[in-house]
Backbone as a ProteinNet text record, in pm:
[ID]
protein_1_A
[PRIMARY]
AMWVNEYTDAKFCLVLRGDSPNSHALLRSVRAGCLPIIISDAYPIYNPALQSSLDMDDFAFFIPEQSFLRDPKGELLKFANLSRQTIHEKIEGVRLAQRILFPDHPQSLIVPALIKEVLATNQPDYLSTALTRAKAILVRNNITSDHP
[TERTIARY]
77.6	11.3	96.8	28	110.2	142.6	51.5	71.1	191.1	238.8	337.2	466.6	507.5	626.3	619.6	501.6	476.8	498.5	454.3	464.3	602.8	672.5	803.3	917.3	893.9	976.9	975.2	851.3	835	892.1	908.3	946.4	813.9	728.2	583.1	493.3	369.1	268	131.9	64.2	-69.9	-174.1	-253.3	-350.8	-477.9	-548.3	-683.9	-791.4	-896.4	-1019.7	-1087.7	-1172.7	-1257.4	-1412	-1508.5	-1646.1	-1656.4	-1548.5	-1569.9	-1428.6	-1430.1	-1278.4	-1174	-1171.7	-1057.2	-1015.7	-921.8	-864.2	-770.6	-773.6	-692.7	-537.2	-530.6	-400.4	-310.8	-346.5	-284	-210.5	-283.1	-225.3	-133.7	-139.3	-69.5	77.2	56.1	166.2	261.1	192.9	285.7	332.2	272.5	332.3	442.8	443.8	562.2	667.7	645.2	741.1	747.1	646.4	630.4	574	612.3	562.4	428.1	316.7	189.8	160.2	110.5	62.1	-86.3	-146.7	-297	-373	-463.7	-545.4	-689.9	-727.2	-847.8	-888.7	-947.4	-963.3	-1030.8	-1110.2	-1172.5	-1119.4	-998.1	-931	-885.9	-838.5	-779.1	-906	-1035.9	-1144.2	-1203.9	-1236.5	-1309.2	-1240.8	-1107.7	-1047.7	-891.5	-876.7	-739.7	-708.3	-604.2	-587	-507.2	-561.8	-517.8	-448.4	-540.5	-484.1	-427.8	-447.9	-380.4	-233.6	-191.3	-49.5	15	-62.4	-15.9	-66.9	29.7	-0.5	23	-89	-59.5	40.2	56.6	169.9	302.6	317.5	444	512	408.4	450.4	372.2	294.2	221.6	227	199.6	201.7	37.8	4.5	-119	-128.3	-228.8	-249.4	-418	-453.4	-587.8	-645.8	-772.4	-828.5	-826.7	-899.6	-914	-785.9	-668.3	-542.1	-510.7	-508.8	-474.9	-550	-692.8	-782.9	-736.8	-687.9	-652.9	-516	-434.8	-301.7	-231.8	-261.1	-219	-69.5	-13.4	131.2	224	173.4	230.1	238.6	111.4	123.2	214.7	214.9	304.2	446.7	489.1	622.8	686.6	591.4	645.7	718	701.2	777.4	908.7	955.9	1071	1168.3	1119.7	1222.9	1215.5	1158.7	1176.3	1323.9	1352.2	1494	1508.6	1638.2	1678.8	1636.5	1628.7	1574.2	1418.7	1356	1211.7	1187.6	1231.9	1213.8	1261.5	1366.4	1421.9	1326.2	1269.5	1182.3	1041.1	1002.2	886.3	906.2	1021.3	1046.8	1051.7	1113.3	1110.6	968.2	890.9	731	677.3	706.3	640.9	694.6	817.6	877.5	797.5	763.6	681.4	555.3	489.5	359.1	341.8	443.1	441.3	452.8	518.5	524.6	384	308.1	175	63.4	74.3	-52.5	-49	64.5	62.7	107.3	24.3	67.4	171.9	187.8	285.9	455.3	443.4	570.2	655.2	778	863.5	872	869.1	873.2	737.1	613.9	484.8	475.9	412.4	339.9	200	140.6	-24.7	-90.3	-51.5	-115.4	-106.1	-5.3	-5.5	-59.3	-74.5	-152.2	-295.2	-336.6	-478.9	-526.6	-449	-463.6	-482.6	-373.8	-381.3	-508.4	-537.1	-661.2	-791.9	-802.5	-914.9	-922.9	-803.1	-794.5	-837.4	-801.6	-837.7	-982.8	-1042.6	-1186	-1271.2	-1207.7	-1293.6	-1272.9	-1194.3	-1186.2	-1302.5	-1347.1	-1465.9	-1443.6	-1323.5	-1301.7	-1236.4	-1246.5	-1190.8	-1230	-1365.9	-1413.2	-1373.2	-1385.3	-1329.6	-1173.9	-1124.6	-971.9	-927.5	-1021.3	-990.7	-1019.4	-1139.3	-1168.7	-1059.5	-1017.9	-915.2	-800.6	-744.5	-629.3	-647	-752.1	-787.1	-775.6	-853.9	-857	-730.1	-633.4	-499.9	-426.5	-442.5	-391	-425.3	-552.7	-590.2	-559.9	-535.3	-500.8	-336.2	-271.9	-127.7	-98.5	-193.4	-180.5	-255	-304	-391.2	-500.9	-569.6	-705.8	-803.3	-897.6	-1024.5	-1112.5	-1218.5	-1302.8	-1429.5	-1541.8	-1678.6	-1743.4	-1641.2	-1697.1	-1693.5	-1793.3	-1809.4	-1693.5
-121.1	5.5	123.1	227.5	369.6	408.8	396.9	478.6	413.8	289	220.6	314.7	340.6	420.9	560.7	613.9	757.5	767	655.8	643.1	619	509	462.6	572.7	657.5	758.9	886.5	888.6	1018.7	995.5	1099.3	1084.7	1110.3	1204.9	1220.9	1179.6	1139.9	1117.8	1170.9	1253	1305.8	1204.2	1208.7	1125.7	1202.4	1221.5	1313.9	1249.2	1283.2	1211.6	1220	1116.4	1104	1140.2	1046.8	1078.3	1025.3	949.4	917	976.6	957.7	1007.6	925	831	741.2	748.9	688	686.8	563.7	509.1	377	419.5	563.2	625.8	593.4	600	552	434.7	322.2	192.6	194.1	260.4	261.4	339.2	441.4	511.5	437.4	383.2	285.3	151.7	101.9	-24.4	26.7	153.2	197.6	249.5	275.3	337.2	482.7	536.1	689	729	834.7	914.9	971.7	939	989.2	1118.3	1205	1339.5	1344.8	1315.3	1294.6	1434.6	1448	1560.9	1522.6	1485.2	1434.6	1437.1	1528	1562.4	1452.4	1369.9	1255.8	1123.5	1110.1	980.7	905.4	987.4	914.2	861	925.5	892	770.3	778.1	684.3	560.6	576.9	466.7	448	433.3	416.1	263.2	231.4	84.5	26.7	-85.6	-158.2	-81.8	10	97.3	55	-65.7	-131.3	-156.1	-151.9	-182.8	-53.7	24.2	140.4	270.4	354.4	501.7	573.5	647.2	705.7	810.6	867.6	980.9	937.9	796	739.4	734.3	727.8	704.6	808.3	896.4	978.8	1130.3	1211.5	1344.8	1398.8	1508.3	1549.1	1715.6	1728.7	1882.2	1896.8	1997.8	2023.3	2062.2	2006.1	2031.1	2174.1	2266.9	2409.4	2457.5	2425.1	2484.5	2463.1	2343.2	2302.8	2380	2388.8	2454.7	2610.7	2682.7	2810.1	2834	2745.5	2769.5	2634.8	2569.5	2418	2455	2534.9	2541.4	2574.6	2657.9	2694.9	2578.8	2505.5	2397	2293.4	2249	2151	2193.3	2317.2	2365.3	2347.6	2343.7	2319.8	2179.4	2106.1	1962.9	2000.1	2072.6	2107.7	2135.3	2166.1	2217.1	2122.1	1994.4	1882.3	1847.2	1811.1	1769.3	1615.8	1596.9	1454.3	1366.3	1381.1	1300.2	1274.8	1365.5	1348.3	1271.4	1295.2	1216.5	1065.5	1049.5	927.8	846.8	915.6	854.2	802.9	890	868.9	747.2	741.3	630	498	500.6	382	345.3	444.6	423.8	349	405.2	339.9	194.2	162.2	38.1	-52.7	-14.1	-103.6	-104.3	-7.1	-7.4	-111.3	-115.7	-218.7	-341.2	-394.4	-528.2	-555.6	-461	-463.6	-491.3	-410.8	-387.3	-496.5	-548.2	-628.4	-779.6	-875.9	-1009.4	-1079.6	-1007.5	-1058.3	-997.1	-924.6	-850.1	-985.5	-1004	-1104.2	-1108.2	-995.2	-1005.7	-956.9	-1027	-960.5	-971.6	-880.1	-881.9	-864.5	-902.1	-882.8	-992.3	-1113.6	-1195	-1166.9	-1133.7	-1062.9	-939.2	-864	-740.6	-773	-853.2	-904.3	-949.9	-1033.2	-1088.6	-985.3	-891.1	-775.3	-692.6	-676.9	-593.8	-672.1	-794.8	-873.2	-889.1	-889.4	-888.2	-762.9	-657.1	-521	-470.7	-532.9	-495.8	-566.1	-667.4	-731.5	-659.9	-560.3	-487.8	-390.2	-363.9	-293.1	-142	-85.7	47	67.4	-43.1	-25.2	83	118	227.6	356	383.6	498.4	542.2	429.5	442.5	470	392.5	436	577.4	623	760	862.7	823.5	909.1	920.4	800.4	813.4	867.2	860.2	933.5	1075.3	1113.8	1262.3	1326	1251	1275.1	1323	1238.4	1268.6	1392	1415.8	1548.8	1681.4	1654.4	1762.1	1791.2	1672.5	1679.6	1760.9	1726	1793.6	1928.9	1960.8	2116.3	2097.8	1983.9	1964.5	1961.2	2056.7	2082.3	1985.1	1918	1835.5	1843.1	1843.6	1853.8	1722.1	1619	1475.4	1424.3	1325.2	1293.5	1233.1
2.8	-8	-8	-65.8	-88.9	54.5	154.7	280.2	359.4	331.3	403.7	366.2	246.2	212	276.5	277.4	327.8	480	548.8	701.5	750.5	663.8	711.6	683.5	578.2	548.6	626.9	723.3	805.1	951.9	1014.5	1159.7	1245.9	1206.7	1257	1169	1212	1129.7	1195.5	1141	1172.8	1199.1	1300.9	1328.4	1355	1245.2	1266.1	1299.2	1383.6	1398.3	1266.3	1259	1147.2	1197.5	1158.1	1197.5	1336.5	1393.2	1520.5	1577.7	1711.3	1778	1737.8	1693.6	1655	1507.9	1477.4	1334.6	1310.4	1209.8	1162	1155.4	1135.1	1120.9	1244	1369	1470.4	1478	1432.5	1420.1	1296.6	1202.2	1086	1128.2	1200.1	1214.5	1326	1432	1515.3	1446.4	1363.1	1269.4	1207	1146.4	1079.6	1147.7	1285.8	1369.8	1353.4	1319.3	1307.2	1426.5	1478.4	1588	1566.2	1640.5	1595	1660.5	1585.3	1640.6	1627.2	1744.9	1769.1	1767.4	1677.2	1683.9	1688.9	1810.8	1842.4	2000.4	2028.6	2180.3	2256.6	2192.3	2267	2249	2165.4	2157.1	2268.4	2378.8	2490.2	2580.7	2542.4	2627	2563.6	2440.2	2356.4	2301.2	2294.3	2200.6	2264.9	2398.7	2458	2413.2	2329.9	2304.3	2410.6	2471.8	2577.7	2692	2737.9	2845.5	2961.9	2996	3122.8	3089.3	2968	2921.1	2852.4	2796.5	2727.4	2780	2790.3	2797.1	2674.7	2610.2	2486.4	2503.8	2596.8	2627.2	2603.2	2634.2	2615	2462.4	2370	2228.4	2128.9	2180	2099	2140.2	2060.7	2079.1	2069.1	2121.4	2109	2085.4	1993.6	1986	2009.9	2077.8	2086.2	1949.7	1933.6	1804.8	1771.7	1858.6	1847.8	1834.7	1894	1862.2	1715.4	1666.2	1529.4	1430.8	1469.2	1362.7	1345.9	1458.1	1464	1393.3	1411.5	1381.4	1336.7	1223.2	1202.8	1178.5	1104.3	1089.5	1198.7	1292	1415.8	1509	1524.1	1600.5	1562.4	1440.5	1403.2	1393.8	1373.3	1394.1	1532.8	1635.7	1752.4	1773.7	1687.4	1696.9	1628.7	1555.4	1513.6	1610.2	1738.2	1850.9	1975.8	1936.5	2032.8	2061.5	2196.6	2206.9	2166.6	2139.6	2102	2208.7	2344.4	2455.5	2432.2	2403	2405.1	2277.5	2164.9	2046.5	2073.5	2142.9	2165.6	2269.9	2361.2	2458	2393.5	2301.1	2218.6	2122.2	2049.1	1984.9	2054	2173.5	2261.8	2295.8	2321.7	2348.4	2208	2113.2	1986.4	1973.8	2002.9	1997.9	2072.3	2207.3	2297.3	2237.9	2211.5	2157	2042.6	1952.8	1849.3	1912.2	2001.8	2069.6	2142	2194.3	2257.5	2153.9	2062.8	1975.5	1844	1835.9	1692.4	1711.7	1709.8	1709.3	1624.3	1505.3	1432.1	1454.6	1560.2	1591.7	1633.7	1603.6	1672.1	1805.1	1871.6	2026.7	2074.5	2021.1	2057.4	2200.8	2254.4	2405.9	2415.1	2283.2	2290.7	2380	2392.4	2477.3	2635.4	2689.4	2805.5	2839.7	2726.3	2742.3	2742.6	2667	2643.1	2792.3	2844.5	2984.2	3091.5	3072.2	3183	3158.7	3037.6	3018.2	3072.4	3050.9	3081.9	3241.5	3298.7	3446.8	3486.4	3422	3484.4	3469.5	3348.9	3334.6	3446.7	3510.9	3624.2	3752.5	3761.8	3877.5	3896	4031.5	4048.4	4004	4005.2	3982.9	3830.8	3741.1	3604.3	3530.7	3534.2	3461.7	3489.2	3630.6	3682.3	3660	3698.2	3666.1	3525.2	3431.1	3277.8	3243.5	3306.8	3271.1	3335.6	3447.6	3508.7	3434.6	3382.9	3298.3	3178.8	3124.7	2993.9	3022.3	3116.9	3152.6	3183	3247.7	3288.8	3167.8	3051.7	2920.1	2864.5	2882.1	2829.6	2903.8	3015.4	3111.4	3070.8	3082.8	3040.9	2908.5	2828.6	2682.9	2664.9	2777.9	2773	2671.1	2678.6	2589.9	2682.4	2620.6	2698.6	2616.7	2679.4	2610.1	2680.2	2600.8	2660.7	2641.6	2609.1	2626.5	2774.6	2812.2	2941	3017.7
[MASK]
++++++++++++++++++++++++++++++++++++++++++++++++++++++++++++++++++++++++++++++++++++++++++++++++++++++++++++++++++++++++++++++++++++++++++++++++++++

């Protein structure tokens, strides 16, 4: 597919929300080893992948939707000034996300991640903990959301 070359040649990949808060572009960018820049205020709430094993802040960047709409170029140019340390940490986060999300990875961790997720969902406070984690991502990234 054409997207494979484009993603693997890029350091950053935009992940824009579609008709719903999520996007297939996130999985594509992680698969290609590209650092996702997520522009979807609701993504951390409605579609956190295997949240018991993954923290999206470890492998992705976020831009609030309104900030992006006001000044897309300015928001994206902020990534040109990231430290090598920050980029290195996110790349390591993407590498871990690849192992957790993809069963065909040679060192896949998807089975333990799925088991951990199933066990977590059986905890009485699972939903409140999940919502708290999602809201923390929004706060850390200065995203205001009118989603519950």
